[in-house]
């Protein structure tokens, strides 16, 4: 991960400082750990983002809303169809002031849940001790009790992509949003179906059908006659002739052999090689493995 961030430092021309835990500190403890990096004495607020969430990140609007209400902290909330699966944020309709949190409510109290995107004033750091602490269960309820916590509804899509199935859903939502905001970034042509993102350094062979909802990463080689749908093919992977991949994730520098079929949320770790004509039905394959025989039902291959 540190090497990955180094690439972005040079690409974006910014300084990225990493604060590393030696033990798990929960969702608030790490803020106390990085306190000297977050509070520069200016009193300016700072963003806190959950890294397993994908959305459109309206930072400017969030800053504007935070400054307008004058509270101590702002959280973004997103509306969901099944609030009973989540912790619900109950707010004043007019102002967005957070009244309370209800964990997995049995009766309907609202449909807004924490989206994992926050803007916090430095004073919030005074509420966090350097020990494993939950920002959602310990810190935010205390700020809400002091009437200093506000919620803003996140426009556009939102998805928690911590699980592979949700990652594929998040990819679909992200590509849909690109279609609206920056359609020129999506691939086009006779071989493309629906929303597809292909890195400029990837190569696609003759007679392929790619899409819908596919991302092909840097340096990938997709040979002739390949079918890809609802999947991600990560950096440096190769998909050989006439292979078919759907609803799956192909990890970095992996290979899918000729006429192979990979489907039903198969996940190939880094440097996994699926041999020619092999079938994988929901196999989860750990890195550096060669798969010579078919995986007929979902299982983990160690």
PDB file of C-alpha atoms in Angstrom:
ATOM      1  CA  UNK A   1       0.000   0.000   0.000  1.00  0.00           C
ATOM      2  CA  UNK A   2       2.869   2.404   0.782  1.00  0.00           C
ATOM      3  CA  UNK A   3       4.333   1.857  -2.712  1.00  0.00           C
ATOM      4  CA  UNK A   4       0.898   2.413  -4.257  1.00  0.00           C
ATOM      5  CA  UNK A   5       0.604   5.757  -2.423  1.00  0.00           C
ATOM      6  CA  UNK A   6       4.136   6.765  -3.525  1.00  0.00           C
ATOM      7  CA  UNK A   7       2.955   6.513  -7.154  1.00  0.00           C
ATOM      8  CA  UNK A   8       0.123   8.907  -6.389  1.00  0.00           C
ATOM      9  CA  UNK A   9       2.438  11.405  -4.674  1.00  0.00           C
ATOM     10  CA  UNK A  10       4.330  11.967  -7.917  1.00  0.00           C
ATOM     11  CA  UNK A  11       1.269  11.642 -10.169  1.00  0.00           C
ATOM     12  CA  UNK A  12      -0.771  14.260  -8.261  1.00  0.00           C
ATOM     13  CA  UNK A  13       2.147  16.389  -7.050  1.00  0.00           C
ATOM     14  CA  UNK A  14       1.092  16.143  -3.387  1.00  0.00           C
ATOM     15  CA  UNK A  15       2.638  14.975  -0.119  1.00  0.00           C
ATOM     16  CA  UNK A  16       1.074  11.849   1.419  1.00  0.00           C
ATOM     17  CA  UNK A  17       1.966  11.145   5.055  1.00  0.00           C
ATOM     18  CA  UNK A  18       1.172   7.684   6.436  1.00  0.00           C
ATOM     19  CA  UNK A  19       0.317   7.142  10.077  1.00  0.00           C
ATOM     20  CA  UNK A  20       0.670   3.469  10.957  1.00  0.00           C
ATOM     21  CA  UNK A  21      -1.018   1.641  13.841  1.00  0.00           C
ATOM     22  CA  UNK A  22       0.948  -1.013  15.706  1.00  0.00           C
ATOM     23  CA  UNK A  23      -2.330  -2.361  17.132  1.00  0.00           C
ATOM     24  CA  UNK A  24      -5.915  -1.948  15.852  1.00  0.00           C
ATOM     25  CA  UNK A  25      -7.248   1.357  17.221  1.00  0.00           C
ATOM     26  CA  UNK A  26     -10.832   1.214  15.965  1.00  0.00           C
ATOM     27  CA  UNK A  27     -12.301   4.011  13.853  1.00  0.00           C
ATOM     28  CA  UNK A  28     -11.434   6.953  16.158  1.00  0.00           C
ATOM     29  CA  UNK A  29      -8.164   5.916  17.864  1.00  0.00           C
ATOM     30  CA  UNK A  30      -6.112   6.479  14.685  1.00  0.00           C
ATOM     31  CA  UNK A  31      -7.177  10.158  14.688  1.00  0.00           C
ATOM     32  CA  UNK A  32      -5.629  10.582  18.142  1.00  0.00           C
ATOM     33  CA  UNK A  33      -2.528   8.786  16.852  1.00  0.00           C
ATOM     34  CA  UNK A  34      -2.211  11.235  13.924  1.00  0.00           C
ATOM     35  CA  UNK A  35      -3.223  14.275  15.964  1.00  0.00           C
ATOM     36  CA  UNK A  36      -0.065  16.296  15.237  1.00  0.00           C
ATOM     37  CA  UNK A  37      -0.638  15.820  11.482  1.00  0.00           C
ATOM     38  CA  UNK A  38      -4.350  16.727  11.603  1.00  0.00           C
ATOM     39  CA  UNK A  39      -4.287  19.819  13.851  1.00  0.00           C
ATOM     40  CA  UNK A  40      -1.955  22.475  12.458  1.00  0.00           C
ATOM     41  CA  UNK A  41      -3.237  25.156  14.862  1.00  0.00           C
ATOM     42  CA  UNK A  42      -5.233  27.004  12.176  1.00  0.00           C
ATOM     43  CA  UNK A  43      -8.586  25.735  13.456  1.00  0.00           C
ATOM     44  CA  UNK A  44      -9.461  24.532   9.943  1.00  0.00           C
ATOM     45  CA  UNK A  45     -11.543  21.349   9.787  1.00  0.00           C
ATOM     46  CA  UNK A  46     -10.241  18.114   8.225  1.00  0.00           C
ATOM     47  CA  UNK A  47     -11.879  15.309   6.255  1.00  0.00           C
ATOM     48  CA  UNK A  48     -12.086  11.716   7.477  1.00  0.00           C
ATOM     49  CA  UNK A  49     -13.030   9.115   4.851  1.00  0.00           C
ATOM     50  CA  UNK A  50     -13.715   5.403   5.111  1.00  0.00           C
ATOM     51  CA  UNK A  51     -11.577   3.829   2.394  1.00  0.00           C
ATOM     52  CA  UNK A  52     -13.987   0.971   1.580  1.00  0.00           C
ATOM     53  CA  UNK A  53     -16.709   3.312   0.345  1.00  0.00           C
ATOM     54  CA  UNK A  54     -17.280   4.598  -3.181  1.00  0.00           C
ATOM     55  CA  UNK A  55     -19.323   7.711  -3.997  1.00  0.00           C
ATOM     56  CA  UNK A  56     -19.045  11.074  -5.750  1.00  0.00           C
ATOM     57  CA  UNK A  57     -17.402  12.904  -2.801  1.00  0.00           C
ATOM     58  CA  UNK A  58     -18.928  16.441  -2.908  1.00  0.00           C
ATOM     59  CA  UNK A  59     -16.168  18.035  -0.791  1.00  0.00           C
ATOM     60  CA  UNK A  60     -16.868  21.696  -1.638  1.00  0.00           C
ATOM     61  CA  UNK A  61     -20.564  21.382  -0.709  1.00  0.00           C
ATOM     62  CA  UNK A  62     -19.620  19.589   2.522  1.00  0.00           C
ATOM     63  CA  UNK A  63     -17.251  22.426   3.547  1.00  0.00           C
ATOM     64  CA  UNK A  64     -19.943  24.997   2.755  1.00  0.00           C
ATOM     65  CA  UNK A  65     -22.573  23.137   4.818  1.00  0.00           C
ATOM     66  CA  UNK A  66     -20.141  22.633   7.734  1.00  0.00           C
ATOM     67  CA  UNK A  67     -19.284  26.339   7.863  1.00  0.00           C
ATOM     68  CA  UNK A  68     -22.953  27.386   7.591  1.00  0.00           C
ATOM     69  CA  UNK A  69     -24.145  25.443  10.662  1.00  0.00           C
ATOM     70  CA  UNK A  70     -21.153  26.280  12.877  1.00  0.00           C
ATOM     71  CA  UNK A  71     -21.239  22.891  14.646  1.00  0.00           C
ATOM     72  CA  UNK A  72     -18.282  20.761  15.658  1.00  0.00           C
ATOM     73  CA  UNK A  73     -18.651  17.952  13.128  1.00  0.00           C
ATOM     74  CA  UNK A  74     -20.516  17.063   9.920  1.00  0.00           C
ATOM     75  CA  UNK A  75     -21.236  13.558   8.709  1.00  0.00           C
ATOM     76  CA  UNK A  76     -22.558  12.605   5.313  1.00  0.00           C
ATOM     77  CA  UNK A  77     -25.561  10.311   5.294  1.00  0.00           C
ATOM     78  CA  UNK A  78     -27.037   8.291   2.471  1.00  0.00           C
ATOM     79  CA  UNK A  79     -30.609   7.061   2.058  1.00  0.00           C
ATOM     80  CA  UNK A  80     -31.099   3.283   1.897  1.00  0.00           C
ATOM     81  CA  UNK A  81     -34.044   1.007   1.115  1.00  0.00           C
ATOM     82  CA  UNK A  82     -33.506  -1.342   4.069  1.00  0.00           C
ATOM     83  CA  UNK A  83     -32.505   0.795   7.069  1.00  0.00           C
ATOM     84  CA  UNK A  84     -33.036  -2.128   9.499  1.00  0.00           C
ATOM     85  CA  UNK A  85     -29.688  -3.602   8.339  1.00  0.00           C
ATOM     86  CA  UNK A  86     -27.732  -0.506   9.446  1.00  0.00           C
ATOM     87  CA  UNK A  87     -27.298   2.068  12.169  1.00  0.00           C
ATOM     88  CA  UNK A  88     -29.769   4.855  11.351  1.00  0.00           C
ATOM     89  CA  UNK A  89     -28.992   8.565  11.848  1.00  0.00           C
ATOM     90  CA  UNK A  90     -32.049  10.474  13.111  1.00  0.00           C
ATOM     91  CA  UNK A  91     -31.878  14.182  12.229  1.00  0.00           C
ATOM     92  CA  UNK A  92     -33.907  17.404  12.438  1.00  0.00           C
ATOM     93  CA  UNK A  93     -35.399  17.729   8.952  1.00  0.00           C
ATOM     94  CA  UNK A  94     -34.895  21.506   8.683  1.00  0.00           C
ATOM     95  CA  UNK A  95     -31.327  21.950   9.947  1.00  0.00           C
ATOM     96  CA  UNK A  96     -29.746  18.494   9.587  1.00  0.00           C
ATOM     97  CA  UNK A  97     -28.829  18.511  13.302  1.00  0.00           C
ATOM     98  CA  UNK A  98     -28.303  14.938  14.474  1.00  0.00           C
ATOM     99  CA  UNK A  99     -30.604  13.972  17.343  1.00  0.00           C
ATOM    100  CA  UNK A 100     -29.596  10.347  17.909  1.00  0.00           C
ATOM    101  CA  UNK A 101     -28.348   7.098  16.405  1.00  0.00           C
ATOM    102  CA  UNK A 102     -30.441   3.918  16.327  1.00  0.00           C
ATOM    103  CA  UNK A 103     -28.599   0.642  15.671  1.00  0.00           C
ATOM    104  CA  UNK A 104     -30.501  -1.762  13.341  1.00  0.00           C
ATOM    105  CA  UNK A 105     -33.984  -0.409  14.213  1.00  0.00           C
ATOM    106  CA  UNK A 106     -36.901  -2.862  14.450  1.00  0.00           C
ATOM    107  CA  UNK A 107     -39.432  -0.091  13.729  1.00  0.00           C
ATOM    108  CA  UNK A 108     -38.965   2.647  11.125  1.00  0.00           C
ATOM    109  CA  UNK A 109     -37.202   5.728  12.551  1.00  0.00           C
ATOM    110  CA  UNK A 110     -35.671   7.000   9.304  1.00  0.00           C
ATOM    111  CA  UNK A 111     -33.747   5.797   6.262  1.00  0.00           C
ATOM    112  CA  UNK A 112     -30.504   7.773   6.517  1.00  0.00           C
ATOM    113  CA  UNK A 113     -27.310   5.906   7.400  1.00  0.00           C
ATOM    114  CA  UNK A 114     -23.728   7.010   8.025  1.00  0.00           C
ATOM    115  CA  UNK A 115     -21.905   7.177   4.661  1.00  0.00           C
ATOM    116  CA  UNK A 116     -18.386   7.142   6.165  1.00  0.00           C
ATOM    117  CA  UNK A 117     -17.473  10.674   5.007  1.00  0.00           C
ATOM    118  CA  UNK A 118     -16.865  13.279   7.744  1.00  0.00           C
ATOM    119  CA  UNK A 119     -15.659  16.861   8.156  1.00  0.00           C
ATOM    120  CA  UNK A 120     -14.419  17.426  11.710  1.00  0.00           C
ATOM    121  CA  UNK A 121     -13.249  20.506  13.584  1.00  0.00           C
ATOM    122  CA  UNK A 122      -9.903  20.009  15.404  1.00  0.00           C
ATOM    123  CA  UNK A 123     -11.743  20.227  18.764  1.00  0.00           C
ATOM    124  CA  UNK A 124     -13.139  16.729  18.046  1.00  0.00           C
ATOM    125  CA  UNK A 125      -9.605  15.410  18.688  1.00  0.00           C
ATOM    126  CA  UNK A 126      -9.944  16.515  22.346  1.00  0.00           C
ATOM    127  CA  UNK A 127     -12.771  13.982  22.688  1.00  0.00           C
ATOM    128  CA  UNK A 128     -10.644  11.020  21.535  1.00  0.00           C
ATOM    129  CA  UNK A 129      -8.191   9.175  23.791  1.00  0.00           C
ATOM    130  CA  UNK A 130      -5.207   7.293  22.377  1.00  0.00           C
ATOM    131  CA  UNK A 131      -6.802   3.855  22.724  1.00  0.00           C
ATOM    132  CA  UNK A 132      -9.087   1.633  20.614  1.00  0.00           C
ATOM    133  CA  UNK A 133     -12.210   3.780  20.171  1.00  0.00           C
ATOM    134  CA  UNK A 134     -15.235   3.757  17.854  1.00  0.00           C
ATOM    135  CA  UNK A 135     -16.048   7.100  16.252  1.00  0.00           C
ATOM    136  CA  UNK A 136     -19.582   5.932  15.393  1.00  0.00           C
ATOM    137  CA  UNK A 137     -20.524   4.434  18.770  1.00  0.00           C
ATOM    138  CA  UNK A 138     -18.527   6.583  21.241  1.00  0.00           C
ATOM    139  CA  UNK A 139     -17.483   9.928  19.735  1.00  0.00           C
ATOM    140  CA  UNK A 140     -20.423  10.954  17.507  1.00  0.00           C
ATOM    141  CA  UNK A 141     -23.174  10.229  20.087  1.00  0.00           C
ATOM    142  CA  UNK A 142     -21.364  12.505  22.578  1.00  0.00           C
ATOM    143  CA  UNK A 143     -21.076  15.328  20.022  1.00  0.00           C
ATOM    144  CA  UNK A 144     -24.777  14.852  19.141  1.00  0.00           C
ATOM    145  CA  UNK A 145     -25.699  15.048  22.858  1.00  0.00           C
ATOM    146  CA  UNK A 146     -23.856  18.400  22.959  1.00  0.00           C
ATOM    147  CA  UNK A 147     -25.864  19.490  19.873  1.00  0.00           C
ATOM    148  CA  UNK A 148     -22.732  19.914  17.746  1.00  0.00           C
ATOM    149  CA  UNK A 149     -23.229  17.173  15.123  1.00  0.00           C
ATOM    150  CA  UNK A 150     -24.895  17.781  11.752  1.00  0.00           C
ATOM    151  CA  UNK A 151     -25.692  15.517   8.816  1.00  0.00           C
ATOM    152  CA  UNK A 152     -25.792  16.320   5.115  1.00  0.00           C
ATOM    153  CA  UNK A 153     -27.476  13.990   2.620  1.00  0.00           C
ATOM    154  CA  UNK A 154     -24.999  12.679   0.052  1.00  0.00           C
ATOM    155  CA  UNK A 155     -26.138  13.346  -3.525  1.00  0.00           C
ATOM    156  CA  UNK A 156     -25.588  10.640  -6.139  1.00  0.00           C
ATOM    157  CA  UNK A 157     -24.585   7.025  -5.586  1.00  0.00           C
ATOM    158  CA  UNK A 158     -22.992   5.364  -2.552  1.00  0.00           C
ATOM    159  CA  UNK A 159     -21.753   1.832  -1.913  1.00  0.00           C
ATOM    160  CA  UNK A 160     -19.788   0.081   0.803  1.00  0.00           C
ATOM    161  CA  UNK A 161     -17.384  -2.035  -1.281  1.00  0.00           C
ATOM    162  CA  UNK A 162     -15.683  -3.999   1.497  1.00  0.00           C
ATOM    163  CA  UNK A 163     -16.998  -7.319   0.127  1.00  0.00           C
ATOM    164  CA  UNK A 164     -16.307  -8.636  -3.416  1.00  0.00           C
ATOM    165  CA  UNK A 165     -20.002  -8.821  -4.406  1.00  0.00           C
ATOM    166  CA  UNK A 166     -20.500  -5.231  -3.229  1.00  0.00           C
ATOM    167  CA  UNK A 167     -17.317  -4.183  -5.060  1.00  0.00           C
ATOM    168  CA  UNK A 168     -18.848  -5.379  -8.347  1.00  0.00           C
ATOM    169  CA  UNK A 169     -22.059  -3.444  -7.537  1.00  0.00           C
ATOM    170  CA  UNK A 170     -19.938  -0.380  -6.659  1.00  0.00           C
ATOM    171  CA  UNK A 171     -18.169  -0.688 -10.018  1.00  0.00           C
ATOM    172  CA  UNK A 172     -21.541  -0.636 -11.809  1.00  0.00           C
ATOM    173  CA  UNK A 173     -22.647   2.488  -9.896  1.00  0.00           C
ATOM    174  CA  UNK A 174     -19.299   4.224 -10.510  1.00  0.00           C
ATOM    175  CA  UNK A 175     -19.427   3.503 -14.265  1.00  0.00           C
ATOM    176  CA  UNK A 176     -23.041   4.758 -14.380  1.00  0.00           C
ATOM    177  CA  UNK A 177     -21.932   7.997 -12.745  1.00  0.00           C
ATOM    178  CA  UNK A 178     -19.025   8.328 -15.214  1.00  0.00           C
ATOM    179  CA  UNK A 179     -21.544   7.925 -18.055  1.00  0.00           C
ATOM    180  CA  UNK A 180     -23.325  11.034 -16.716  1.00  0.00           C
ATOM    181  CA  UNK A 181     -20.288  13.104 -15.665  1.00  0.00           C
ATOM    182  CA  UNK A 182     -17.448  12.176 -18.047  1.00  0.00           C
ATOM    183  CA  UNK A 183     -18.685   9.852 -20.820  1.00  0.00           C
ATOM    184  CA  UNK A 184     -15.489  10.435 -22.857  1.00  0.00           C
ATOM    185  CA  UNK A 185     -13.562   8.346 -20.296  1.00  0.00           C
ATOM    186  CA  UNK A 186     -15.591   5.243 -21.130  1.00  0.00           C
ATOM    187  CA  UNK A 187     -14.654   2.857 -23.931  1.00  0.00           C
ATOM    188  CA  UNK A 188     -16.631   2.878 -27.184  1.00  0.00           C
ATOM    189  CA  UNK A 189     -16.765   0.689 -30.281  1.00  0.00           C
ATOM    190  CA  UNK A 190     -18.442  -2.345 -31.813  1.00  0.00           C
ATOM    191  CA  UNK A 191     -16.868  -4.632 -29.184  1.00  0.00           C
ATOM    192  CA  UNK A 192     -18.253  -2.625 -26.225  1.00  0.00           C
ATOM    193  CA  UNK A 193     -21.610  -3.243 -24.552  1.00  0.00           C
ATOM    194  CA  UNK A 194     -22.831  -0.761 -21.908  1.00  0.00           C
ATOM    195  CA  UNK A 195     -20.413   0.990 -19.550  1.00  0.00           C
ATOM    196  CA  UNK A 196     -16.790  -0.164 -19.828  1.00  0.00           C
ATOM    197  CA  UNK A 197     -13.541   1.402 -18.585  1.00  0.00           C
ATOM    198  CA  UNK A 198     -10.326   0.288 -20.306  1.00  0.00           C
ATOM    199  CA  UNK A 199      -6.940   1.699 -19.261  1.00  0.00           C
ATOM    200  CA  UNK A 200      -5.018   3.333 -22.117  1.00  0.00           C
ATOM    201  CA  UNK A 201      -2.121   0.859 -21.685  1.00  0.00           C
ATOM    202  CA  UNK A 202      -4.351  -2.237 -21.940  1.00  0.00           C
ATOM    203  CA  UNK A 203      -4.815  -4.076 -25.260  1.00  0.00           C
ATOM    204  CA  UNK A 204      -8.026  -5.687 -26.484  1.00  0.00           C
ATOM    205  CA  UNK A 205      -7.874  -8.345 -29.236  1.00  0.00           C
ATOM    206  CA  UNK A 206     -10.076  -8.937 -32.286  1.00  0.00           C
ATOM    207  CA  UNK A 207     -13.637 -10.189 -31.944  1.00  0.00           C
ATOM    208  CA  UNK A 208     -14.013  -9.575 -28.199  1.00  0.00           C
ATOM    209  CA  UNK A 209     -17.278  -8.549 -26.514  1.00  0.00           C
ATOM    210  CA  UNK A 210     -16.658  -6.419 -23.425  1.00  0.00           C
ATOM    211  CA  UNK A 211     -19.381  -5.234 -21.053  1.00  0.00           C
ATOM    212  CA  UNK A 212     -21.551  -4.233 -19.428  1.00  0.00           C
ATOM    213  CA  UNK A 213     -19.902  -3.016 -16.205  1.00  0.00           C
ATOM    214  CA  UNK A 214     -16.284  -3.996 -16.849  1.00  0.00           C
ATOM    215  CA  UNK A 215     -12.994  -2.374 -15.803  1.00  0.00           C
ATOM    216  CA  UNK A 216      -9.724  -3.429 -17.462  1.00  0.00           C
ATOM    217  CA  UNK A 217      -6.598  -2.188 -15.668  1.00  0.00           C
ATOM    218  CA  UNK A 218      -3.170  -0.920 -16.768  1.00  0.00           C
ATOM    219  CA  UNK A 219      -1.018  -3.214 -18.910  1.00  0.00           C
ATOM    220  CA  UNK A 220      -3.701  -5.909 -19.247  1.00  0.00           C
ATOM    221  CA  UNK A 221      -3.810  -8.076 -22.364  1.00  0.00           C
ATOM    222  CA  UNK A 222      -7.202  -9.359 -23.497  1.00  0.00           C
ATOM    223  CA  UNK A 223      -6.667 -11.739 -26.423  1.00  0.00           C
ATOM    224  CA  UNK A 224      -9.014 -12.410 -29.357  1.00  0.00           C
ATOM    225  CA  UNK A 225     -12.587 -13.634 -28.922  1.00  0.00           C
ATOM    226  CA  UNK A 226     -12.806 -13.009 -25.172  1.00  0.00           C
ATOM    227  CA  UNK A 227     -16.137 -12.298 -23.422  1.00  0.00           C
ATOM    228  CA  UNK A 228     -16.062 -10.057 -20.312  1.00  0.00           C
ATOM    229  CA  UNK A 229     -19.093  -8.890 -18.312  1.00  0.00           C
ATOM    230  CA  UNK A 230     -19.605  -7.434 -14.787  1.00  0.00           C
ATOM    231  CA  UNK A 231     -15.971  -7.956 -13.843  1.00  0.00           C
ATOM    232  CA  UNK A 232     -12.678  -6.282 -13.033  1.00  0.00           C
ATOM    233  CA  UNK A 233      -9.385  -7.350 -14.627  1.00  0.00           C
ATOM    234  CA  UNK A 234      -6.571  -5.819 -12.583  1.00  0.00           C
ATOM    235  CA  UNK A 235      -3.146  -4.464 -13.527  1.00  0.00           C
ATOM    236  CA  UNK A 236      -0.945  -6.721 -15.663  1.00  0.00           C
ATOM    237  CA  UNK A 237      -3.418  -9.600 -16.032  1.00  0.00           C
ATOM    238  CA  UNK A 238      -3.788 -11.612 -19.248  1.00  0.00           C
ATOM    239  CA  UNK A 239      -7.015 -13.175 -20.520  1.00  0.00           C
ATOM    240  CA  UNK A 240      -6.278 -15.694 -23.258  1.00  0.00           C
ATOM    241  CA  UNK A 241      -8.271 -16.430 -26.423  1.00  0.00           C
ATOM    242  CA  UNK A 242     -11.975 -17.251 -26.135  1.00  0.00           C
ATOM    243  CA  UNK A 243     -12.058 -17.156 -22.329  1.00  0.00           C
ATOM    244  CA  UNK A 244     -15.291 -15.998 -20.686  1.00  0.00           C
ATOM    245  CA  UNK A 245     -15.342 -14.035 -17.414  1.00  0.00           C
ATOM    246  CA  UNK A 246     -18.488 -12.770 -15.687  1.00  0.00           C
ATOM    247  CA  UNK A 247     -19.291 -11.458 -12.207  1.00  0.00           C
ATOM    248  CA  UNK A 248     -15.706 -11.967 -11.026  1.00  0.00           C
ATOM    249  CA  UNK A 249     -12.438 -10.255 -10.042  1.00  0.00           C
ATOM    250  CA  UNK A 250      -9.149 -11.159 -11.744  1.00  0.00           C
ATOM    251  CA  UNK A 251      -6.216 -10.088  -9.547  1.00  0.00           C
ATOM    252  CA  UNK A 252      -2.947  -8.399 -10.508  1.00  0.00           C
ATOM    253  CA  UNK A 253      -0.654 -10.281 -12.926  1.00  0.00           C
ATOM    254  CA  UNK A 254      -2.995 -13.284 -13.138  1.00  0.00           C
ATOM    255  CA  UNK A 255      -3.762 -15.344 -16.248  1.00  0.00           C
ATOM    256  CA  UNK A 256      -7.020 -16.875 -17.424  1.00  0.00           C
ATOM    257  CA  UNK A 257      -6.333 -19.636 -19.978  1.00  0.00           C
ATOM    258  CA  UNK A 258      -7.828 -20.267 -23.431  1.00  0.00           C
ATOM    259  CA  UNK A 259     -11.501 -21.304 -23.445  1.00  0.00           C
ATOM    260  CA  UNK A 260     -11.579 -21.041 -19.631  1.00  0.00           C
ATOM    261  CA  UNK A 261     -14.811 -19.949 -17.961  1.00  0.00           C
ATOM    262  CA  UNK A 262     -14.663 -17.870 -14.757  1.00  0.00           C
ATOM    263  CA  UNK A 263     -17.962 -16.820 -13.173  1.00  0.00           C
ATOM    264  CA  UNK A 264     -20.250 -16.485 -10.130  1.00  0.00           C
ATOM    265  CA  UNK A 265     -18.018 -14.198  -8.009  1.00  0.00           C
ATOM    266  CA  UNK A 266     -14.763 -16.037  -8.634  1.00  0.00           C
ATOM    267  CA  UNK A 267     -11.888 -14.063  -7.097  1.00  0.00           C
ATOM    268  CA  UNK A 268      -8.346 -14.671  -8.304  1.00  0.00           C
ATOM    269  CA  UNK A 269      -5.649 -13.268  -6.008  1.00  0.00           C
ATOM    270  CA  UNK A 270      -2.376 -11.848  -7.325  1.00  0.00           C
ATOM    271  CA  UNK A 271      -0.403 -14.041  -9.743  1.00  0.00           C
ATOM    272  CA  UNK A 272      -2.999 -16.824 -10.096  1.00  0.00           C
ATOM    273  CA  UNK A 273      -2.931 -18.897 -13.274  1.00  0.00           C
ATOM    274  CA  UNK A 274      -6.102 -20.616 -14.478  1.00  0.00           C
ATOM    275  CA  UNK A 275      -5.164 -23.262 -17.053  1.00  0.00           C
ATOM    276  CA  UNK A 276      -6.793 -23.676 -20.480  1.00  0.00           C
ATOM    277  CA  UNK A 277     -10.398 -24.954 -20.554  1.00  0.00           C
ATOM    278  CA  UNK A 278     -10.772 -24.803 -16.743  1.00  0.00           C
ATOM    279  CA  UNK A 279     -14.117 -23.752 -15.218  1.00  0.00           C
ATOM    280  CA  UNK A 280     -14.389 -21.780 -11.959  1.00  0.00           C
ATOM    281  CA  UNK A 281     -17.790 -21.409 -10.281  1.00  0.00           C
ATOM    282  CA  UNK A 282     -17.239 -18.979  -7.392  1.00  0.00           C
ATOM    283  CA  UNK A 283     -13.713 -20.100  -6.496  1.00  0.00           C
ATOM    284  CA  UNK A 284     -11.759 -17.765  -4.193  1.00  0.00           C
ATOM    285  CA  UNK A 285      -8.107 -18.410  -5.037  1.00  0.00           C
ATOM    286  CA  UNK A 286      -5.299 -17.110  -2.841  1.00  0.00           C
ATOM    287  CA  UNK A 287      -2.198 -15.569  -4.498  1.00  0.00           C
ATOM    288  CA  UNK A 288       0.498 -17.468  -6.436  1.00  0.00           C
ATOM    289  CA  UNK A 289      -1.576 -20.538  -7.312  1.00  0.00           C
ATOM    290  CA  UNK A 290      -2.029 -22.511 -10.515  1.00  0.00           C
ATOM    291  CA  UNK A 291      -5.530 -23.923 -11.097  1.00  0.00           C
ATOM    292  CA  UNK A 292      -5.331 -27.053 -13.255  1.00  0.00           C
ATOM    293  CA  UNK A 293      -8.756 -28.574 -12.546  1.00  0.00           C
ATOM    294  CA  UNK A 294     -12.227 -27.037 -12.461  1.00  0.00           C
ATOM    295  CA  UNK A 295     -13.764 -25.539  -9.322  1.00  0.00           C
ATOM    296  CA  UNK A 296     -17.375 -26.735  -9.573  1.00  0.00           C
ATOM    297  CA  UNK A 297     -18.829 -25.094  -6.466  1.00  0.00           C
ATOM    298  CA  UNK A 298     -17.869 -21.969  -4.496  1.00  0.00           C
ATOM    299  CA  UNK A 299     -14.843 -22.736  -2.297  1.00  0.00           C
ATOM    300  CA  UNK A 300     -11.591 -21.191  -1.098  1.00  0.00           C
ATOM    301  CA  UNK A 301      -8.419 -22.504  -2.727  1.00  0.00           C
ATOM    302  CA  UNK A 302      -5.438 -22.098  -0.411  1.00  0.00           C
TER     303      UNK A 302
END
